[in-house]
XYZ file of C-alpha atoms in Angstrom:
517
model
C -48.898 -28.273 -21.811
C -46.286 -29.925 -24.047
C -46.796 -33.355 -25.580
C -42.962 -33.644 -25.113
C -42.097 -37.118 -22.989
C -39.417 -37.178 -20.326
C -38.487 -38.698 -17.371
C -39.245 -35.544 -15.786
C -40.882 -32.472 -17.422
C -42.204 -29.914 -15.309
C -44.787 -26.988 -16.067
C -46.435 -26.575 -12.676
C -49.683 -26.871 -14.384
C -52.869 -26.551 -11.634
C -51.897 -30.469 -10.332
C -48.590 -29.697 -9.505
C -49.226 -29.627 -5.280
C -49.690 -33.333 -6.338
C -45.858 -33.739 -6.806
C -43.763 -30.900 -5.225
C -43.761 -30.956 -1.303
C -42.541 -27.547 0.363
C -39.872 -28.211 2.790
C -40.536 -27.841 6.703
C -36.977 -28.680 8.011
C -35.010 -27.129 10.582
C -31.275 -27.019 10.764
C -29.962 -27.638 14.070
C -26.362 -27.305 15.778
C -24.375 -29.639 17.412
C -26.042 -29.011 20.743
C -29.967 -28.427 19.319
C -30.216 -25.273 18.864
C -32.117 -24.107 16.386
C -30.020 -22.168 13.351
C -32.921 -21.738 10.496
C -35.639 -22.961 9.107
C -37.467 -23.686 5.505
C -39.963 -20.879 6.449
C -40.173 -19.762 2.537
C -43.721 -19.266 0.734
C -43.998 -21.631 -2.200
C -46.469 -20.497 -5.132
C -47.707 -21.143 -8.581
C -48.735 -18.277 -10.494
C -48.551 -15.471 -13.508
C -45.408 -13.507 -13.978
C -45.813 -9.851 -12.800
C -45.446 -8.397 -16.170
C -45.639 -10.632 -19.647
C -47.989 -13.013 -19.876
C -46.597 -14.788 -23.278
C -48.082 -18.023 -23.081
C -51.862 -17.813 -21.806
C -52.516 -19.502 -18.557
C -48.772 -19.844 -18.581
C -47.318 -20.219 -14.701
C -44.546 -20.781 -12.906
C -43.604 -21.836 -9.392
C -42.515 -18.730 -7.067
C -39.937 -18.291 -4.004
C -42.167 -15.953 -2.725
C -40.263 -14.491 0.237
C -36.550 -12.738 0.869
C -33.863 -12.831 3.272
C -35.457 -16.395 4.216
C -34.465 -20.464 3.204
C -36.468 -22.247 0.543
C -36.657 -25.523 -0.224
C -39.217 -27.900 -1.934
C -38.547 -31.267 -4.286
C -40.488 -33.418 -6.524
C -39.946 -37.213 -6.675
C -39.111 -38.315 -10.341
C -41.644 -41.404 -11.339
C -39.160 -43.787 -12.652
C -35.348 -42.788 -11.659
C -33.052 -41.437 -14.028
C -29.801 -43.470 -14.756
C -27.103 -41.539 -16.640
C -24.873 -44.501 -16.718
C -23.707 -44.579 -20.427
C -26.148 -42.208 -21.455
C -26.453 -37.970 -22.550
C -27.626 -36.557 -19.258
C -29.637 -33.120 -20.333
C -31.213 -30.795 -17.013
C -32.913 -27.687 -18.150
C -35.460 -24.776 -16.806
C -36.022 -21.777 -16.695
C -35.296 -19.070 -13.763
C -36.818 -15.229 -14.136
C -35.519 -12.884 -11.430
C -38.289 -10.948 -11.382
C -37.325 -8.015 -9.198
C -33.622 -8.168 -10.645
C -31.713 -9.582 -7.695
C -29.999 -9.283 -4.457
C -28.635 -11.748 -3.624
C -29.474 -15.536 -3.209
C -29.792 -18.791 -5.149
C -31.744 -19.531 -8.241
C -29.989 -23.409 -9.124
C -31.688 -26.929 -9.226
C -30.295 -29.933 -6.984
C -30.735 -33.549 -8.586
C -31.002 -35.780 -5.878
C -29.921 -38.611 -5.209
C -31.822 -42.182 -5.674
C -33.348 -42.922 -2.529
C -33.024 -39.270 -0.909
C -36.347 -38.886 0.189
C -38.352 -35.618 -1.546
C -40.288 -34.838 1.642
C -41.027 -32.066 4.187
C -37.372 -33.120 5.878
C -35.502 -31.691 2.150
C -32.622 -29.337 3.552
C -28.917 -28.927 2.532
C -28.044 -32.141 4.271
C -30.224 -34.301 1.598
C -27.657 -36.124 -0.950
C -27.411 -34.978 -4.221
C -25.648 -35.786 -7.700
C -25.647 -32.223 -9.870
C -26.045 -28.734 -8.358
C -26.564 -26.647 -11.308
C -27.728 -23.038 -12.320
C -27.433 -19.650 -11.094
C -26.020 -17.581 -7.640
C -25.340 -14.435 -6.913
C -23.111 -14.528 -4.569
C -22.557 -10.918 -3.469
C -20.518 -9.967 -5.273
C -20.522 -11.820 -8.065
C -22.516 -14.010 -10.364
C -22.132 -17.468 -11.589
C -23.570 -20.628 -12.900
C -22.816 -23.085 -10.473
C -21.902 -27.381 -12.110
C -20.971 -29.031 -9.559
C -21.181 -32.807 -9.577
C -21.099 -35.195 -6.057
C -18.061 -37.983 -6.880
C -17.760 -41.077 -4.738
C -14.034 -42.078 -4.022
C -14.052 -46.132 -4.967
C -11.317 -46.592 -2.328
C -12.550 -44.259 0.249
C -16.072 -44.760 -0.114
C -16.685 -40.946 0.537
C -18.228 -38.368 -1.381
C -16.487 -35.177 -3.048
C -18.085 -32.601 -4.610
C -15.969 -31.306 -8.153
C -16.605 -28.109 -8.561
C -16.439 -26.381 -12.030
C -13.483 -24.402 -12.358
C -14.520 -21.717 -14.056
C -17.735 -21.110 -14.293
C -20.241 -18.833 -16.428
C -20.698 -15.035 -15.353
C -24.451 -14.629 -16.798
C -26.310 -11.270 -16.694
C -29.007 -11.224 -14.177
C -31.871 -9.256 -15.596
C -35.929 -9.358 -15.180
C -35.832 -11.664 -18.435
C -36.884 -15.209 -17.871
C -33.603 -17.061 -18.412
C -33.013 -20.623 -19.665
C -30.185 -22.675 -18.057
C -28.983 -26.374 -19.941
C -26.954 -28.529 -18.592
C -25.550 -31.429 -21.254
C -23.435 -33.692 -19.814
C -22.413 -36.793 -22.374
C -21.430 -40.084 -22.001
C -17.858 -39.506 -23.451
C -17.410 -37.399 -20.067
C -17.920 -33.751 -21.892
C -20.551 -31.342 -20.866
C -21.914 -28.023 -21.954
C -23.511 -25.350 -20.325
C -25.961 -23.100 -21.832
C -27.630 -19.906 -21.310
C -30.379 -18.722 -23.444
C -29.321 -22.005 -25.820
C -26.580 -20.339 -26.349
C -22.522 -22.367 -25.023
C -21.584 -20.581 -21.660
C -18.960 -23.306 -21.407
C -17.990 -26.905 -22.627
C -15.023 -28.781 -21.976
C -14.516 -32.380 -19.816
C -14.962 -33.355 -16.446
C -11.530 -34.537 -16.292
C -9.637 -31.933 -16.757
C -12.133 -28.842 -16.081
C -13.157 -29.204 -12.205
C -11.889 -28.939 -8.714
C -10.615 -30.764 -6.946
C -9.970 -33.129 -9.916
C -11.854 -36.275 -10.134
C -8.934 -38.292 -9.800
C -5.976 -37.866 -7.315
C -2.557 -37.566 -7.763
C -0.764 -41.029 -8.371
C 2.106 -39.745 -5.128
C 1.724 -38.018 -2.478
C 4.000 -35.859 -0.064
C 5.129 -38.423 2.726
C 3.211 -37.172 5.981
C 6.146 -38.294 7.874
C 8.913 -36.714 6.447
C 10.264 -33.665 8.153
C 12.816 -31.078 7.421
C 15.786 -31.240 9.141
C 17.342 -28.774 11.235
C 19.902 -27.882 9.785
C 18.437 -27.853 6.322
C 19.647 -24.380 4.972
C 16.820 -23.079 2.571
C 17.615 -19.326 2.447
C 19.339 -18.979 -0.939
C 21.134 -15.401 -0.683
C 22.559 -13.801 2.927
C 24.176 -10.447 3.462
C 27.702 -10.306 2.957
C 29.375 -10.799 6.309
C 32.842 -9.073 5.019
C 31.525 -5.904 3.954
C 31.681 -2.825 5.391
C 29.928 0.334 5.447
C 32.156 3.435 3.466
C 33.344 5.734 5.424
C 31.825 8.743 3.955
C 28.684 6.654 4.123
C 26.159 9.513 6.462
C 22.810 7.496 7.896
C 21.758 10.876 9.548
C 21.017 12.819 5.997
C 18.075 13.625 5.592
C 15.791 12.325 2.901
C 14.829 16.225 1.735
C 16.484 19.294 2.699
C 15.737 23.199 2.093
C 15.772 24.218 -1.228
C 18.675 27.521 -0.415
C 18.726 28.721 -4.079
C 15.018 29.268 -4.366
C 14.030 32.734 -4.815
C 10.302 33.998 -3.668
C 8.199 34.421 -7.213
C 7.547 37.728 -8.495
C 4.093 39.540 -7.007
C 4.120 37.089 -4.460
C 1.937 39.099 -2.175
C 3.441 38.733 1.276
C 1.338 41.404 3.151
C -1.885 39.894 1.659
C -3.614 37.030 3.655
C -5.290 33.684 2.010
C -8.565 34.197 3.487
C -10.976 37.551 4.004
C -13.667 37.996 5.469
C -16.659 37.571 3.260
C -17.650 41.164 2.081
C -20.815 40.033 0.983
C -21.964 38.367 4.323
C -24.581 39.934 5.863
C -25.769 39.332 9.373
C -28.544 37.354 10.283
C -31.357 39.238 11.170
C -32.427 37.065 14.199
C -28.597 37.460 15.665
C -28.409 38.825 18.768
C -24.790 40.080 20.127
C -25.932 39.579 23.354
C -27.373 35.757 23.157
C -25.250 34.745 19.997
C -22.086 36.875 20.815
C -20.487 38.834 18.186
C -21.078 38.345 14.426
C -18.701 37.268 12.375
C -18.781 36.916 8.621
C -17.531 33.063 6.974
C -14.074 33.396 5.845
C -13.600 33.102 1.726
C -10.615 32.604 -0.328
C -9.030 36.493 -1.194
C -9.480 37.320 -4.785
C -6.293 38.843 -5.052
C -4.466 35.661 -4.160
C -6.343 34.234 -7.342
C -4.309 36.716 -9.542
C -0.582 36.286 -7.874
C 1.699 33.616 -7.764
C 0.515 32.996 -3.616
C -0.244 35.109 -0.732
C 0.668 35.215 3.009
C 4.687 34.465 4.345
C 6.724 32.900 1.909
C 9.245 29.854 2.940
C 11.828 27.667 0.780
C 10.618 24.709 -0.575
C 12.036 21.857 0.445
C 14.007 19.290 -2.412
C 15.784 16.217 -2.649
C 19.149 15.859 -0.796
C 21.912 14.974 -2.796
C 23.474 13.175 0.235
C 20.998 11.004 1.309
C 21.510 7.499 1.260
C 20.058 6.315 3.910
C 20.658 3.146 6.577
C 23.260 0.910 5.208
C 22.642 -2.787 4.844
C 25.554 -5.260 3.651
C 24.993 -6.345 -0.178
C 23.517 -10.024 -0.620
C 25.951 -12.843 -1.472
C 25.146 -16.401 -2.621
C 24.558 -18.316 0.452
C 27.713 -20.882 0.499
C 25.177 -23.064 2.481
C 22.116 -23.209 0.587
C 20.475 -27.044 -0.090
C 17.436 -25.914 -2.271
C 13.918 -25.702 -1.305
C 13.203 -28.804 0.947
C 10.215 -30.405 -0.006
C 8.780 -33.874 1.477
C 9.447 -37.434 -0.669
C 6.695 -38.821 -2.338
C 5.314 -41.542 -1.633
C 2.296 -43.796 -3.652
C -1.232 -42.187 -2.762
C -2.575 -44.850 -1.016
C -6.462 -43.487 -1.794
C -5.490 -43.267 -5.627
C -7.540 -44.369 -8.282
C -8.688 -44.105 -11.809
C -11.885 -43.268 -13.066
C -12.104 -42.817 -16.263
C -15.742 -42.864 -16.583
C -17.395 -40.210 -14.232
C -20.416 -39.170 -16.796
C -21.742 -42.260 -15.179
C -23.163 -40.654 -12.291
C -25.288 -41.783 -9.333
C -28.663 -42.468 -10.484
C -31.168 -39.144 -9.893
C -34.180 -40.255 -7.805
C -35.728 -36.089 -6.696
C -35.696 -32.751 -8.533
C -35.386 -29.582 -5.621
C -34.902 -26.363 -5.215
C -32.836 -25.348 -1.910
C -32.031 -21.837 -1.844
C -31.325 -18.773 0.123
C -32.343 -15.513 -1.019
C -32.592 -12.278 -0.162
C -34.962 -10.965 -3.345
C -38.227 -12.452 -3.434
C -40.377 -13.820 -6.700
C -37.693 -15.954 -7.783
C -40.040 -17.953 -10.765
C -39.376 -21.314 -11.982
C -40.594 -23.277 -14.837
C -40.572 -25.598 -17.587
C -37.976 -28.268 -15.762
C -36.865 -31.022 -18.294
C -34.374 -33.954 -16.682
C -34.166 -36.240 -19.969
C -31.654 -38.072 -22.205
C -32.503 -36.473 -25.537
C -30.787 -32.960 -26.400
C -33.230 -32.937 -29.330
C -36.574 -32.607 -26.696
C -35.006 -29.955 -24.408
C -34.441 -27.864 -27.649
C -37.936 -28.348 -28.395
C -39.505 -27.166 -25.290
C -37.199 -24.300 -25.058
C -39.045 -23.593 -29.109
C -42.302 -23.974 -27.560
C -42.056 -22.178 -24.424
C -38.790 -19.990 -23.390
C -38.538 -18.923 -26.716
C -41.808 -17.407 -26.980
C -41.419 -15.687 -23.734
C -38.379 -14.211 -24.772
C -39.587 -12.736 -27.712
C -42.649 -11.076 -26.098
C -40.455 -9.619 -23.394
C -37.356 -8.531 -25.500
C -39.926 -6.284 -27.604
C -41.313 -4.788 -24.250
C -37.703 -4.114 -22.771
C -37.007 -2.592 -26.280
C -40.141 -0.669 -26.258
C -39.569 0.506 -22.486
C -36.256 1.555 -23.909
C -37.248 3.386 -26.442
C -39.772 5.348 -24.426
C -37.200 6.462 -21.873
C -34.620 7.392 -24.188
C -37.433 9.680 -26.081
C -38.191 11.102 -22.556
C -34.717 11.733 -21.609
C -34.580 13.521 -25.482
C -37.330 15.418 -24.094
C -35.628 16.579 -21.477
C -32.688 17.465 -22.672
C -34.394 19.326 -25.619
C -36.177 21.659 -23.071
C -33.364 21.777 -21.066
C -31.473 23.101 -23.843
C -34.385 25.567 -25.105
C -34.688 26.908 -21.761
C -30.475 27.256 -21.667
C -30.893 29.107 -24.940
C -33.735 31.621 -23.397
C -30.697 32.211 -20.691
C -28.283 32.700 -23.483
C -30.449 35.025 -25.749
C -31.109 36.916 -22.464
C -27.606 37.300 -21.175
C -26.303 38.114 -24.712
C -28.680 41.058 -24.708
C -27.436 42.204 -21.344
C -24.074 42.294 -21.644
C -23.272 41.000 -25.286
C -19.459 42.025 -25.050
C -19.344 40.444 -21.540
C -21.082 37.201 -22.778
C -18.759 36.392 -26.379
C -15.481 37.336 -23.646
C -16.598 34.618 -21.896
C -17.204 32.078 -24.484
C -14.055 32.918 -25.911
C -11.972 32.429 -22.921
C -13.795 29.247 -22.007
C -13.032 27.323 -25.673
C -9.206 28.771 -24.984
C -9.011 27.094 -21.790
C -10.422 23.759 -23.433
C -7.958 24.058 -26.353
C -5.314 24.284 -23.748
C -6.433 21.068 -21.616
C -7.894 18.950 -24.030
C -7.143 20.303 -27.893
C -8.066 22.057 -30.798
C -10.787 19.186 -31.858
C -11.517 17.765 -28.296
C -12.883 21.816 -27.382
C -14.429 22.123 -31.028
C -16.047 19.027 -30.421
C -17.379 20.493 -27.033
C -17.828 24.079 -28.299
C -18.560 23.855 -32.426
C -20.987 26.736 -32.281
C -17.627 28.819 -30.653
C -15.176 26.985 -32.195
C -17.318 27.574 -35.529
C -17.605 31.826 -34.752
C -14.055 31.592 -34.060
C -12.790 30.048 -37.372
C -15.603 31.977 -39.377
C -14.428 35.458 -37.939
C -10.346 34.205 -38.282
C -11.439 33.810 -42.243
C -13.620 36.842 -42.757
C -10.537 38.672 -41.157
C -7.805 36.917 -43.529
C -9.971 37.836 -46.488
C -10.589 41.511 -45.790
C -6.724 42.111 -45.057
C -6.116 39.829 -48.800
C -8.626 42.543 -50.242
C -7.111 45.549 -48.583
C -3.772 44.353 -49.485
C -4.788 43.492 -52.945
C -6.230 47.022 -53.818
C -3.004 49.216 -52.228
C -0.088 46.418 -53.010
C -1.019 45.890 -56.915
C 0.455 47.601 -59.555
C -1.321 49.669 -62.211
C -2.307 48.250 -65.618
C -1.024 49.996 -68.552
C -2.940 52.485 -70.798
C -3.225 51.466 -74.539
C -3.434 55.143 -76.634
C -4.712 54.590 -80.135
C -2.154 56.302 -82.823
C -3.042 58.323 -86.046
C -1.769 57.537 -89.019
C 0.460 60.145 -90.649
C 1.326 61.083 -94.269
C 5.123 60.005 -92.549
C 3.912 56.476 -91.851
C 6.114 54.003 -93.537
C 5.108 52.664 -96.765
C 3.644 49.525 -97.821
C 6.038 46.859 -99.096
C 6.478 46.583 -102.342
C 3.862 44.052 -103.417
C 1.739 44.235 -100.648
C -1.900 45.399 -101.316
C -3.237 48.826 -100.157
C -6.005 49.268 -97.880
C -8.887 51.619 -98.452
C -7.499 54.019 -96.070
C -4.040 54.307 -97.698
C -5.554 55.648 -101.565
């Protein structure tokens, strides 16, 4: 256990039957019927998988599709008046989630933490998870008393947090200062912050006027701003009875339309059933399939016009809309001073917490809860969450990780011999029917190029696209060699010349060579 101090601090160590009390109330109608009852299983124990902390446990909804409720009276009640009001625990869905509840109720001073806890039992802060089917969100919702009124509202946060429901224990904080700003936090990480006067609904303090519950409209208030011209007149050449579509006269019946041919054959393939009998069963007849050679024409069977868009059409006639000459505006009632208004500018000093509960209703079971802090100090939450959530959240992090990994390397697997055994298929077919087999490569990486592009089907195809290209160049470069050899012209042969006696002499001054003595 933690040497942490708090007005309330909660590990459900093996005295905690001393302090929680598991509801037994029954809701009842108007009448006395029964409508349900706190018939959910309360227990402390180990979480199903990761044990992080040894000896570590947590109390359990045990049961689904059923109520739960149970509350622990806090020693010394907890007065947020001027103070930093901090709520924080931890919720693990352990079999994911359904849906159902998984928030804390801070009750009020006074509201008695007993086997009678139910939904009617006066609170001050609903806060944490619900999935509310469909949907998921951390409730804050705060119980405001009307000074003028004397009755109780409940202000509803606006928008609240959308958190990912996992196995993972979770960790929920509530911070709600003096200076009337909160924050919530998931995993210590801001969900949402803002201020209770601006951020929840209905608003914590009413509007200063009010419509006048007495005023009426009058009758012959006039509130429709446009009317259909009363002058106008339909044109004469104006034809309601046109059709919206009309046969298309012009359209000629495709070429190899095959008119004689019908959609559907019999199946040529079919063969009878050899427990038919014509006499029990009646006569055999094979399933009807699509005829191939309607695959290779334009259509089969009788031909008729399509029909297109009529030129003409217009359809019913309805006088053009006109400023109404009449028109007053939208009516709206006079205001009139709220007579319930007020100002509180102050509503971070809530009513005084007395009870910690949980009242939920949930359709998965093992809901876990643990490690409940109800404090003033921001500092000691974050320490307990160091000490315990923390921890846990390492340990099970590396096991989701690990669990991960181990199904991605079996899907790998998979896929690997999946693909080995698709290449046995290949080697198998090519050797059958190798011309066959490339044909049909080669068409399918043309039909891809065609519907998605050159790189979306090479990305889908490389080994074709890859032949394709590497055959394209091995062509180009044989037809550059072929046309190199025929197309170039011949080099020019270099005879030596002899010398003569009738070569021309040297110039004058210039000295002889050995040959020319």
């Amino acid at each position: 256990p933690t040497t942490i101090q708090a007005p309330f601090l909660e590990q459900f160590t093996s005295d905690w039957q001393e302090r929680w009390t598991p509801s037994e109330a029954t809701k009842k109608t108007a009448v006395g019927g029964e409508t349900f009852s706190y018939v959910g299983k309360w227990s402390v124990e180990e979480p199903f998988k990761e044990v992080s902390i040894v000896g570590d446990k947590g109390l359990v909804a045990k049961d689904k599709a059923t109520h739960h409720a149970i509350s622990a009276p806090i020693a010394k009640p907890v007065n947020p008046k001027g103070k930093t009001l901090v709520v924080q625990y931890e919720a693990k869905f352990q079999k994911v989630g359904n849906c159902g509840g998984g928030y804390v109720k801070l009750l009020e001073e006074g509201a008695l933490a007993n086997k009678e806890f139910s939904d009617t039992t006066p609170w001050v802060i609903m806060f944490g998870p619900d999935l509310t089917c469909p949907g998921t969100k951390v409730h804050f919702i705060f119980r405001h008393q009307n000074p003028v009124t004397k009755e109780w509202e409940e202000k509803h946060l606006k928008t609240a947090p959308s958190p990912v429901i996992d196995d993972l224990t979770k960790l929920y904080t509530l911070i709600v200062n003096p200076d009337n700003t909160y924050k919530v936090l998931i995993d210590d990480e801001v969900a949402s912050e803002g201020s209770l006067l601006e951020d929840f609904s209905p608003a914590v303090n009413p509007d200063k006027e009010i419509d006048d519950p007495e005023d009426k409209k009058p009758g012959d208030w006039v509130d429709e701003a446009q009317i259909r011209d009363p002058t106008a007149v339909k044109p004469d050449d104006w034809d309601e009875d046109e059709p919206f579509q009309i046969v298309d006269e012009d359209a000629e019946m495709p070429e190899g339309w095959l008119v004689d041919e019908p959609k559907e054959i019999p199946d040529p393939d079919a063969i009878k059933p050899e427990e038919w009998d014509d006499e029990e069963d009646g006569d055999w007849i094979p399933p009807m399939v699509r005829n191939p050679k309607c695959e290779e024409a334009p259509g089969c069977g009788t031909w008729t016009k399509p029909m297109k868009t009529n030129p003409k059409y217009k359809g019913k006639w309805e006088a053009p809309l006109i400023d109404n000459p009449a028109y007053k505006g939208v009516w709206a009632p006079r205001k009139i001073p709220n007579p319930n208004y007020y100002e509180d500018l102050h509503p971070a000093d809530l009513h005084p917490i007395g009870a910690v509960g949980y009242e939920i209703w949930t359709m998965t079971e093992d809901i876990m809860f643990d490690n409940v802090y109800v404090g003033h100090s921001v500092e000691d939450a974050k320490k307990l969450a160091e000490e315990t959530w923390y921890v846990k959240h390492k340990v099970e992090k590396a096991v989701r990780d690990a669990e991960a990994a181990e199904t991605k390397a079996k899907i790998d697997a998979e896929a690997k011999a999946k693909k080995a055994a698709g290449d046995e298929n290949v080697l198998a077919r090519l050797k059958e029917d190798p011309a066959g087999f490339v044909r049909e490569k080669v068409m399918d990486f043309v039909e891809d190029v065609q519907e998605e592009g050159p790189m979306a089907a090479l990305q889908s195809n490389p080994q074709v696209g890859g032949a394709i290209i590497a055959s394209l160049l091995t062509l180009f470069g044989a037809l550059g060699a072929i046309f190199g050899i025929v197309g170039s012209s011949a080099q020019p042969v270099v005879k030596s010349v002899k010398k003569t006696d009738s070569s021309p002499a040297a110039a004058a001054g210039a000295k002889k060579t050995p040959n020319e003595n």
